[in-house]
Coordinates of C-alpha atoms in Angstrom, one line a residue:
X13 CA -29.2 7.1 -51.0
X14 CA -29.9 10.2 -53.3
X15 CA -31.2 14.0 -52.4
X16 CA -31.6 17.0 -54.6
X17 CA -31.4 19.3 -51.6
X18 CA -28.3 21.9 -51.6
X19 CA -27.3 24.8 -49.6
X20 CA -26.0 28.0 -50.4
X21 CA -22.9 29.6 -48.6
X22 CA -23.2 32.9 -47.6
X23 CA -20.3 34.5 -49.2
X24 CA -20.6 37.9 -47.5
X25 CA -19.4 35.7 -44.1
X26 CA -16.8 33.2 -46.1
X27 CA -14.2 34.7 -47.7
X28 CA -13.3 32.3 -50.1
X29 CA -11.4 32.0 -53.3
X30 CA -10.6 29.5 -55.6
X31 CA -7.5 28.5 -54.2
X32 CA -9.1 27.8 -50.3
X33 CA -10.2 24.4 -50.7
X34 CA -12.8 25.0 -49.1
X35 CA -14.9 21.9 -48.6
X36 CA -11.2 19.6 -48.8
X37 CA -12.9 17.9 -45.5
X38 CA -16.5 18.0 -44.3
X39 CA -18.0 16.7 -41.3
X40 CA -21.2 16.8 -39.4
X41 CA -22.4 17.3 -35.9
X42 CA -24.4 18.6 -33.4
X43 CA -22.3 21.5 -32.5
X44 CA -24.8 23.8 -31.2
X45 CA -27.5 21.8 -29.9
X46 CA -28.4 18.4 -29.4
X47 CA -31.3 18.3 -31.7
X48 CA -29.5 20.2 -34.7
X49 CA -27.6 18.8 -37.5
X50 CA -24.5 21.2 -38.0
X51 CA -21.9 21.0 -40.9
X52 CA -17.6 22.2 -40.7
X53 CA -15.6 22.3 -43.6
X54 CA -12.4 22.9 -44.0
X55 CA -10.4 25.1 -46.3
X56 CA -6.5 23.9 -46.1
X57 CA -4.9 26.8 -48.4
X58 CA -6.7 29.6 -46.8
X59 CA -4.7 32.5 -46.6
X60 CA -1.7 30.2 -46.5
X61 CA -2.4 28.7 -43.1
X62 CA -5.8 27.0 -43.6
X63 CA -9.1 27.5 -41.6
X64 CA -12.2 25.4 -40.2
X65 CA -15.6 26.6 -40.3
X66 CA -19.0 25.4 -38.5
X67 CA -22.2 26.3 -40.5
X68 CA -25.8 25.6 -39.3
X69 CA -28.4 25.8 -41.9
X70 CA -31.2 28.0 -42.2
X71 CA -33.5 27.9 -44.9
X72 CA -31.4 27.3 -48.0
X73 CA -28.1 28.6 -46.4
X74 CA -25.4 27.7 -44.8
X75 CA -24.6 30.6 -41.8
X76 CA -20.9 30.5 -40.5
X77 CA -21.4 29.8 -36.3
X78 CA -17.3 29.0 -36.0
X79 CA -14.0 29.5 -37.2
X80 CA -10.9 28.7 -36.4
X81 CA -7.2 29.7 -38.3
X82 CA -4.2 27.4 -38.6
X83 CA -1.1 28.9 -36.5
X84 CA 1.5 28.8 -39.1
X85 CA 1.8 28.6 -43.1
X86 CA 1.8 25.8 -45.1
X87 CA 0.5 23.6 -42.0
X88 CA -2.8 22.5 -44.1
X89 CA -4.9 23.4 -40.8
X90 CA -8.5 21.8 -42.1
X91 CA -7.2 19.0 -44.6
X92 CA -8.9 16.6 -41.6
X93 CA -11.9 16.9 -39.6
X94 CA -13.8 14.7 -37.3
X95 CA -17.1 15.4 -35.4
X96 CA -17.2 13.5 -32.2
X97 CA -19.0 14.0 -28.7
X98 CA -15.8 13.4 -26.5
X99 CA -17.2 14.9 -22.9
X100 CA -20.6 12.9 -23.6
X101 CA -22.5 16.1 -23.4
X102 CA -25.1 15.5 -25.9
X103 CA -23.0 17.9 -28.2
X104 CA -20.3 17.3 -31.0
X105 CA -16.8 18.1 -30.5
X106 CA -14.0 18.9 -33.1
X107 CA -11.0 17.6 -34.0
X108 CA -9.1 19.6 -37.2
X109 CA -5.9 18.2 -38.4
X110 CA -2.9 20.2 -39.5
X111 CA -0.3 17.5 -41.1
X112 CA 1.9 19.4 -42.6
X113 CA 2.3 22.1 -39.3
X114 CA 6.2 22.1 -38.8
X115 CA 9.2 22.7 -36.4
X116 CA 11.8 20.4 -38.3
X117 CA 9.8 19.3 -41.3
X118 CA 5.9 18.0 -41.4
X119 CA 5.2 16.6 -37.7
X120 CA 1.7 17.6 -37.9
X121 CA -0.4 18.0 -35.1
X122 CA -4.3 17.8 -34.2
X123 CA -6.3 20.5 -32.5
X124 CA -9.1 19.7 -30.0
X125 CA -12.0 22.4 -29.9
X126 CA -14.5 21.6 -27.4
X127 CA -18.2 22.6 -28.5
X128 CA -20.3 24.6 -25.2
X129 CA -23.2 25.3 -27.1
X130 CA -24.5 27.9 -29.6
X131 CA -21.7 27.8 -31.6
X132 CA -19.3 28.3 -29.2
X133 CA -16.4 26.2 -29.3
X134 CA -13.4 26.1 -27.0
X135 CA -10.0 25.3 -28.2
X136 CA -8.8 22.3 -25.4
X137 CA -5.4 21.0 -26.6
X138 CA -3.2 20.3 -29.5
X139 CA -2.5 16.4 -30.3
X140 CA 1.0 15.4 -31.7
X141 CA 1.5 12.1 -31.2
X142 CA 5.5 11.4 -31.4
X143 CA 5.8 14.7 -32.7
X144 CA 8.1 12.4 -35.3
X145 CA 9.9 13.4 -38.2
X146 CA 7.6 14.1 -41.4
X147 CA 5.1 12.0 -39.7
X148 CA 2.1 13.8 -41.2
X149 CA 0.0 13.3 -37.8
X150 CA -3.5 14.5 -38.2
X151 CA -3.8 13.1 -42.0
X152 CA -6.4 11.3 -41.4
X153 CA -8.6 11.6 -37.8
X154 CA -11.7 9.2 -37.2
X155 CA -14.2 8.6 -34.3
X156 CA -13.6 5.0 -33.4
X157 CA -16.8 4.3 -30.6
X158 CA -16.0 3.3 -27.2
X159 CA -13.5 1.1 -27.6
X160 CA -12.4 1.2 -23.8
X161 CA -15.7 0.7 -22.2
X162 CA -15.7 3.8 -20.5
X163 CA -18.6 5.4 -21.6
X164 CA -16.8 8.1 -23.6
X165 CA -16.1 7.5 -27.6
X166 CA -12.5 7.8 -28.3
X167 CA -10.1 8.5 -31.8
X168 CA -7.9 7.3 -34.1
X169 CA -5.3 9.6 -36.1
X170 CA -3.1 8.6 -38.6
X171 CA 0.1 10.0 -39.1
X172 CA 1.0 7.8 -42.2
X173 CA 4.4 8.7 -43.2
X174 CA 5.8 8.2 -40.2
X175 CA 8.8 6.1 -39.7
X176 CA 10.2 6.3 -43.4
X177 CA 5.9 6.0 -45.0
X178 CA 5.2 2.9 -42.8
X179 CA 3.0 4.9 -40.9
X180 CA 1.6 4.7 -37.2
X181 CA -2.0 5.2 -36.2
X182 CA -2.7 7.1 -32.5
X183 CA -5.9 6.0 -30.2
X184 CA -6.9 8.8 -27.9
X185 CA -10.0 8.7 -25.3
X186 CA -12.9 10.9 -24.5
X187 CA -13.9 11.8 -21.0
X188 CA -15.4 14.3 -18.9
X189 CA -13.4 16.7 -19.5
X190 CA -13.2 16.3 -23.2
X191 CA -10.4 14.7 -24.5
X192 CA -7.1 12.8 -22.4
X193 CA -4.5 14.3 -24.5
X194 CA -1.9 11.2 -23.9
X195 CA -2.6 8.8 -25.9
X196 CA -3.1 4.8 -24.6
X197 CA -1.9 3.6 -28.1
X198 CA 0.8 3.6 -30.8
X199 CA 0.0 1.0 -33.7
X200 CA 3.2 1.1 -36.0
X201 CA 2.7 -0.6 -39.7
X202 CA 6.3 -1.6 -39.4
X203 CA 5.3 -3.8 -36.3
X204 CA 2.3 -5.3 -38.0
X205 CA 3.5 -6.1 -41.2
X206 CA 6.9 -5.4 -42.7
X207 CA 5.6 -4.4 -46.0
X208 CA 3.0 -1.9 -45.0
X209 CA 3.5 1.5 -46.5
X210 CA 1.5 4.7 -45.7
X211 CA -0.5 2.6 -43.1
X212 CA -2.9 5.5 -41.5
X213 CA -3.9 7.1 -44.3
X214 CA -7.2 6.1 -43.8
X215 CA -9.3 5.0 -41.2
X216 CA -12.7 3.8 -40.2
X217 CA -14.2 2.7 -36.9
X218 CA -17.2 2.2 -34.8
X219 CA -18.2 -1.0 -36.3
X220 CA -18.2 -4.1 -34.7
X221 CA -16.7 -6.7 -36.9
X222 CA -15.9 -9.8 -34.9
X223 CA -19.7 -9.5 -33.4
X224 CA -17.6 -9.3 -29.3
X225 CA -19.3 -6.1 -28.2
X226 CA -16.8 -3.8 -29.2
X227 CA -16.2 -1.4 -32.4
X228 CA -13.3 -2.4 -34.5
X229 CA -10.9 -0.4 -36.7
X230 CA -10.0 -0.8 -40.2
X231 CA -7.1 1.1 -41.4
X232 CA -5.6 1.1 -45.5
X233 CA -2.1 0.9 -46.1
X234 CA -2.9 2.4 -50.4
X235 CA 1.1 1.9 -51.4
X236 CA 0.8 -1.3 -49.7
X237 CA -2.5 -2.5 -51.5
X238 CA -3.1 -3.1 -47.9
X239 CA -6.7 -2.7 -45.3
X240 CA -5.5 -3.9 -41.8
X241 CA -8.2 -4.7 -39.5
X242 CA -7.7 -4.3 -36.0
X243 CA -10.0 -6.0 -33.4
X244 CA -10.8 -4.7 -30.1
X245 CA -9.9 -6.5 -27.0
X246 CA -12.9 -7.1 -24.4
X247 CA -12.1 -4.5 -21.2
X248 CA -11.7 -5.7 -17.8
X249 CA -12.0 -3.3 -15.1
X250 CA -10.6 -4.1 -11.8
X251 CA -12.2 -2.4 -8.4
X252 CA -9.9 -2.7 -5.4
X253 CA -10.3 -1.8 -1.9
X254 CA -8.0 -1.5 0.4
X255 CA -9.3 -1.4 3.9
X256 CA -7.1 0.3 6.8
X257 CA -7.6 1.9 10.3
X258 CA -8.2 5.6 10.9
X259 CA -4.9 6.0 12.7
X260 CA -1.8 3.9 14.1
X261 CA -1.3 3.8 17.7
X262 CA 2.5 3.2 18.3
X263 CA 2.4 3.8 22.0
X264 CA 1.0 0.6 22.7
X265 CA 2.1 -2.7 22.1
X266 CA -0.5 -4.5 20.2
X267 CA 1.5 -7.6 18.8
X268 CA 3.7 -10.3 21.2
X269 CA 6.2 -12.8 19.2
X270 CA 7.7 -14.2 22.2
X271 CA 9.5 -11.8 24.4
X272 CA 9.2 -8.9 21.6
X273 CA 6.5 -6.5 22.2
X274 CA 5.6 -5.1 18.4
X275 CA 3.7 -2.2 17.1
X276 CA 1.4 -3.8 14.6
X277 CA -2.1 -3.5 13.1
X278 CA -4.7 -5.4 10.3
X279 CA -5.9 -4.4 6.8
X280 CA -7.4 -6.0 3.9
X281 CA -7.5 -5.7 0.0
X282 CA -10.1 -6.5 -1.0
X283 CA -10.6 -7.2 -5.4
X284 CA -13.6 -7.6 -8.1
X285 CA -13.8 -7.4 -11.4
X286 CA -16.2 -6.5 -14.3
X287 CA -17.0 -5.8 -17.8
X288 CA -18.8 -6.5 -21.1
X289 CA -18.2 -10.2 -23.1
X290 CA -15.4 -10.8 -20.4
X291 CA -14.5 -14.6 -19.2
X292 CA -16.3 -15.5 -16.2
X293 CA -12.9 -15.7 -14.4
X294 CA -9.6 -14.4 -14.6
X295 CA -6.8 -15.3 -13.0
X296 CA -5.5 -11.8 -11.1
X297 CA -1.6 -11.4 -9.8
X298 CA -1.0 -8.3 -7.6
X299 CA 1.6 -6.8 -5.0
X300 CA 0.7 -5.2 -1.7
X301 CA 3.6 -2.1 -1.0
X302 CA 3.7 -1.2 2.2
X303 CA 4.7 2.7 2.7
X304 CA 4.3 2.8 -0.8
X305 CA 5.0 6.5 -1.1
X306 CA 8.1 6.4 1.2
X307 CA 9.6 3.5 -1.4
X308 CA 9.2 5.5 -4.4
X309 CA 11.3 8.0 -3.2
X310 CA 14.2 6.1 -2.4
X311 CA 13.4 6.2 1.4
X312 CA 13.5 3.2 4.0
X313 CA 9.5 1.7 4.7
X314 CA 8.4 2.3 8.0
X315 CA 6.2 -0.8 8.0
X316 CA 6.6 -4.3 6.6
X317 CA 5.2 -7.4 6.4
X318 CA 6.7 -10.8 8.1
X319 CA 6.5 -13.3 5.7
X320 CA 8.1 -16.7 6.7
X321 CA 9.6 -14.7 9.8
X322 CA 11.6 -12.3 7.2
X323 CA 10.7 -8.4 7.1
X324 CA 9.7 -7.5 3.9
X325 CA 7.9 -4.5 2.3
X326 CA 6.1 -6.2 -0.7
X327 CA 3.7 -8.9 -0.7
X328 CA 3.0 -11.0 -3.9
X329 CA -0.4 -12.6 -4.8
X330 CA -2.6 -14.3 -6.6
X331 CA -6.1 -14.9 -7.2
X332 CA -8.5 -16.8 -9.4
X333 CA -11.8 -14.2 -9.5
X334 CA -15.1 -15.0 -10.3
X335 CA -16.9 -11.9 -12.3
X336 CA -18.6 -9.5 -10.4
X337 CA -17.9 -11.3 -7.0
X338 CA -15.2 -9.2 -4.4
X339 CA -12.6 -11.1 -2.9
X340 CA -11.2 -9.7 0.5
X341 CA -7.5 -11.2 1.5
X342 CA -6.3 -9.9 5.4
X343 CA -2.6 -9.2 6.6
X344 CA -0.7 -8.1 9.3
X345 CA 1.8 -5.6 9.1
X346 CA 4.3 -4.2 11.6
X347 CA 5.9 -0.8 12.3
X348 CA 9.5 -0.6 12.6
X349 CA 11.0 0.3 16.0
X350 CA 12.2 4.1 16.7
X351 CA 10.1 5.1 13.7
X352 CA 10.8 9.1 13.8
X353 CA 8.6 10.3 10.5
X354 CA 4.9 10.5 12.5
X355 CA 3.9 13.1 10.4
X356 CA 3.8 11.4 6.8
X357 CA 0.8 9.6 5.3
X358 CA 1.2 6.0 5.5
X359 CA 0.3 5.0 2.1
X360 CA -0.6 1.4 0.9
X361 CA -0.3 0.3 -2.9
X362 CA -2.3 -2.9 -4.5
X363 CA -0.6 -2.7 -8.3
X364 CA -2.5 -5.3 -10.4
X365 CA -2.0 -7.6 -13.5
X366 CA -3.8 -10.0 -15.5
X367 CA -2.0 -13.7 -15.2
X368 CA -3.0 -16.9 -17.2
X369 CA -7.0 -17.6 -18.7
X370 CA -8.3 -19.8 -20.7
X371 CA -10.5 -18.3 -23.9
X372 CA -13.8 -20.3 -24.6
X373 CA -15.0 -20.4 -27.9
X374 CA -15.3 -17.7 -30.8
X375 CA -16.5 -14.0 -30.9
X376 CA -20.0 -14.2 -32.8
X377 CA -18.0 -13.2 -36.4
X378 CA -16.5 -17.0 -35.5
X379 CA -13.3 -15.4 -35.5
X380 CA -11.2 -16.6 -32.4
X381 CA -11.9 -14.9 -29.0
X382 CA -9.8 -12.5 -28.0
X383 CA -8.2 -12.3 -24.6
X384 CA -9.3 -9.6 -22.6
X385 CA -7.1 -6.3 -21.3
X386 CA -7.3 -4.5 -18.4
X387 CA -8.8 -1.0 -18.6
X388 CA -6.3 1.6 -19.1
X389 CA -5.6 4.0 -16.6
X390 CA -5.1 7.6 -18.5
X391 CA -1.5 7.1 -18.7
X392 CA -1.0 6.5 -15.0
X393 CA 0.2 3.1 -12.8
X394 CA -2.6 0.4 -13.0
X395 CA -2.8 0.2 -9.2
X396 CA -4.9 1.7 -6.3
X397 CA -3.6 3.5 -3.0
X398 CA -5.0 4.2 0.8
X399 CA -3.1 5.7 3.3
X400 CA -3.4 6.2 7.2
X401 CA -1.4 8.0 9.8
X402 CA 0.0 7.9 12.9
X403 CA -2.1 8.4 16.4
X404 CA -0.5 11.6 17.8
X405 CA -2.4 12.2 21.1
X406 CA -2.6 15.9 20.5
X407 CA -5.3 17.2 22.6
X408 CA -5.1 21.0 20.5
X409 CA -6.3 20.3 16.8
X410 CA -2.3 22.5 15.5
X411 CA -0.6 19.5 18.3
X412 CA 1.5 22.1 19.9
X413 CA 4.1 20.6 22.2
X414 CA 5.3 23.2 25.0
X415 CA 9.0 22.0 25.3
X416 CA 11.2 23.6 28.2
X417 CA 15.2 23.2 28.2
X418 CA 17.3 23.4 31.0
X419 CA 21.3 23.0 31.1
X420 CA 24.1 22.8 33.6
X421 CA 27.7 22.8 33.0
X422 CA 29.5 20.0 35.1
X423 CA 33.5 21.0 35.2
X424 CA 35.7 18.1 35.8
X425 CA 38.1 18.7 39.3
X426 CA 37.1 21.4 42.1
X427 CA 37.2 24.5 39.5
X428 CA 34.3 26.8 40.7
X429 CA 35.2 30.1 39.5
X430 CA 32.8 31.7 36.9
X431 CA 35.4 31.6 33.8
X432 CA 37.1 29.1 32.5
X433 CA 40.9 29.2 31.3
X434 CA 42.6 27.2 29.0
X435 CA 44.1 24.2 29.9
X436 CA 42.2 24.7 33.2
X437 CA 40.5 21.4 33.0
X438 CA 40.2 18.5 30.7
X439 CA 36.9 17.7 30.5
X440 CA 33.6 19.7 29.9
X441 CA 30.1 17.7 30.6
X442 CA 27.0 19.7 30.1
X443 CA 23.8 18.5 31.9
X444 CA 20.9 18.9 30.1
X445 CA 17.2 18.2 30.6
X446 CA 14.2 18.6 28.1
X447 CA 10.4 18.9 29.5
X448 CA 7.2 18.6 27.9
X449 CA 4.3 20.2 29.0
X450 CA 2.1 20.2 26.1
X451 CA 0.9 17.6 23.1
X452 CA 3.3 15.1 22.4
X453 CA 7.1 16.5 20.6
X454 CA 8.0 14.5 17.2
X455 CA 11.6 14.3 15.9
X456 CA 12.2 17.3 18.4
X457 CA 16.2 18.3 17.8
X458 CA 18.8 20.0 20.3
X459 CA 21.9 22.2 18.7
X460 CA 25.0 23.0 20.3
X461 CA 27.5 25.8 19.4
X462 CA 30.5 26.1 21.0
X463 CA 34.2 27.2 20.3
X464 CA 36.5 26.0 18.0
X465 CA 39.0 25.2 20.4
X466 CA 36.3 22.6 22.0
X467 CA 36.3 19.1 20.9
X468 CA 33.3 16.9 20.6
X469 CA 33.4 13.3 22.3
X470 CA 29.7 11.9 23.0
X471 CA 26.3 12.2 24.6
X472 CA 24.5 9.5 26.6
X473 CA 20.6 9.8 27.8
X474 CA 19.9 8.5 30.9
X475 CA 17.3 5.3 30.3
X476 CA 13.5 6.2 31.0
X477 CA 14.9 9.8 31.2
X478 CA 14.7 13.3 28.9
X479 CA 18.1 14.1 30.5
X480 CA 21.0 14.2 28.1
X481 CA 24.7 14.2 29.0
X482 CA 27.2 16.1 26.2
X483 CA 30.6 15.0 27.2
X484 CA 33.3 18.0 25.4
X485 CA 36.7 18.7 25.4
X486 CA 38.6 21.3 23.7
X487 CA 36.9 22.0 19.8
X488 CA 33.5 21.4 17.4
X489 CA 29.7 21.6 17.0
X490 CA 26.8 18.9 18.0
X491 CA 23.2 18.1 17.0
X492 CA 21.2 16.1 19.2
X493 CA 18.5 14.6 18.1

């Protein structure tokens, strides 16, 4: 590969010196169209805090379109640059390291500019790894390919000193929104080998080596003597359904176990699973969570499962799947009696985990196959949710109950007159009785004030009734509920 053909920078836009090193990194892109070839450089020691330019070319000369200025001295803003289309927008996005950009010493971190066209490029997020100690994040940054089958290239960056020089490499992924600033990976050179020094230094990606469908990554270890390569793992993405009714009706009976009468109702999870140089089938453990939402907070399930005649919340399975072919289980599940949360989503959970498989063959580098992962899920749970809710009857779309209260005060022996004097009487019972009018009342609540001198002893409600009965004597406070 050889050309004669050079550019000219336009000084007048550049100011540069000897000390700027400008041109320490170089990348190309398609930063302001699709169909045009742009170039960035960086220039570390710029003013002290380092800068990134874009040029496009016209003519014989390089025109500045972009730049951007490192935030603090000595951070080397510009030593790394990488030119990737993360939002798969038909234009190339930029990614300029700063390695030596400190709070305690060296951390390093990676900014993420997003390009909208024409030159125009939006800063969307800064990139720091473990933030670790003299890590030197961002010393190296590389476009990797689509290494999670997502249809959005992802990147590697280095942070080589990291962890006393053994170094760690970072994988971060593109998607629609340009880049997930979480990363999905941590590769330590302490974990892989012992002896690896300064592994991250260096990177390369976007080939496939093993010949499985997916780019590979080859990163040097140079005070080890050492190139690790590190094969990707075919993707396995897993769609799950989970089919429930509209709404809960727990005004009618719809289950019988004997003389039990049982609030209950059917769903189904339903499970397929896809992807590129993937085994035909996989064997697929999940768990079914029942008020899923209501469990994570540390609150009792209003529904459960009977499995084996024992209430439970969590169902385990497993299935062998076929690829590309759903498989639909059915349950029952119950609701619990005197349930008084009607309001809250019901929400169902399927979390999901690859079991055992066996690997056929080798990749077409006849290296051994590699056994598959499942896709990653931008730092969240692997799992899917529904939810449903409870039937309310509302006829109004707000479900406005029209509650009335009416009391009586029953004194014990034949006191009648209107006021009552201590010691008097023993016991106070107060008669109350609560009407509804309107859309059904949820959770609905009664509160009692009374002297100090009054003691609290019970209530009882009178069956099939709304009547309540407080039964006082001298001294307290009540809640009825």
């Amino acid at each position: 590969m050889s050309s004669n053909t050079s550019y000219n920078l336009n000084k007048e836009e550049v100011q540069s010196d000897h000390f700027s090193y400008l041109g320490y990194a170089v990348t190309a892109g398609h930063f302001s169209a699709p169909n045009v070839m742009d170039v960035a450089a960086g220039a570390p020691q710029h003013s002290g805090s380092g800068k990134a330019y874009i040029f496009k070319i016209e003519g014989g000369s390089l025109v500045k379109t972009f730049e951007a200025s490192g935030s603090i001295m000595g951070s080397y803003f510009g030593s790394s640059l990488c030119g990737v289309d993360l939002n798969r927008d038909g234009l190339s996005d930029l990614l300029v390291g700063a390695p030596m950009h400190s709070h305690l010493r060296d951390e390093g971190q990676v900014t993420v500019y997003l390009s909208r066209g024409n030159g125009v490029m939006e800063e969307a997020g800064v990139l720091k790894g473990d933030n670790a100690y003299n890590a030197h994040f961002g010393e190296s940054i590389a476009a990797i390919g689509d290494i999670d089958d997502d249809g959005y290239q992802d990147v590697a960056i280095g942070a080589p000193k990291e962890e006393e020089f053994a170094g760690a490499v970072y994988i971060y992924h593109g998607d629609s929104e340009g880049i997930i600033t979480k990363y999905s990976m941590r590769l330590s050179g302490r974990t892989i080998s012992p002896g690896l020094q300064m592994f991250g230094q260096s990177i390369s990606g976007s080939v496939d080596m093993d010949g499985n469908g997916y780019a590979d990554v080859t990163i040097g270890a140079f005070m080890a003597d050492s190139v690790v390569l590190l094969r990707t793992r075919p993707v396995i993405s897993v769609d799950v359904f989970i089919f429930l009714p509209v709404s809960i009706n727990i005004t009618v009976p719809q289950c019988h176990e004997g003389p039990q009468n049982l609030n209950c109702f059917n769903l189904s999870a339903c499970l397929q699973f896809r992807g590129r140089q993937v085994p035909g089938q996989i064997e697929l453990l999940y768990n079914l969570t029942a008020d899923a939402d209501k469990r994570q907070r540390g609150q009792p399930s209003r529904i459960y499962f009977s499995q084996n005649g024992v209430p439970v919340s969590v169902v385990s399975q497993q299935l062998n799947l076929d690829i590309n072919r759903e498989v639909c289980q059915h349950f029952t599940a119950y609701v619990k009696k005197d349930v008084k949360d009607v309001f809250t989503a019901i929400s169902f959970e399927v979390a999901y985990s690859l079991g055992k498989h066996v690997l056929e063959g080798a990749s077409g580098g006849h290296l051994p196959s590699l056994a598959p992962v499942l896709r990653w899920k931008k730092g969240g749970k692997i799992a899917a949710k529904n939810e449903t809710f409870f039937e309310k009857n509302c006829l109004s779309d707000d479900c406005a109950a029209d509650l009335r209260l009416s009391g009586q005060l029953l004194l014990s022996g034949l006191h009648s007159k209107p006021h009552l004097a201590l010691g008097g009487v023993r016991n106070i019972s107060l008669n109350l009785t609560v009407s509804n009018t309107g859309d059904d009342a949820y959770d609905t609540n009664i509160y009692f004030n009374f002297s100090r001198e009054v003691f609290y002893i019970n209530f009882w409600q009178k069956s099939g009734a709304t009547g309540y009965s407080e039964h006082m004597e001298p001294e307290g406070s009540a809640v009825v509920e």
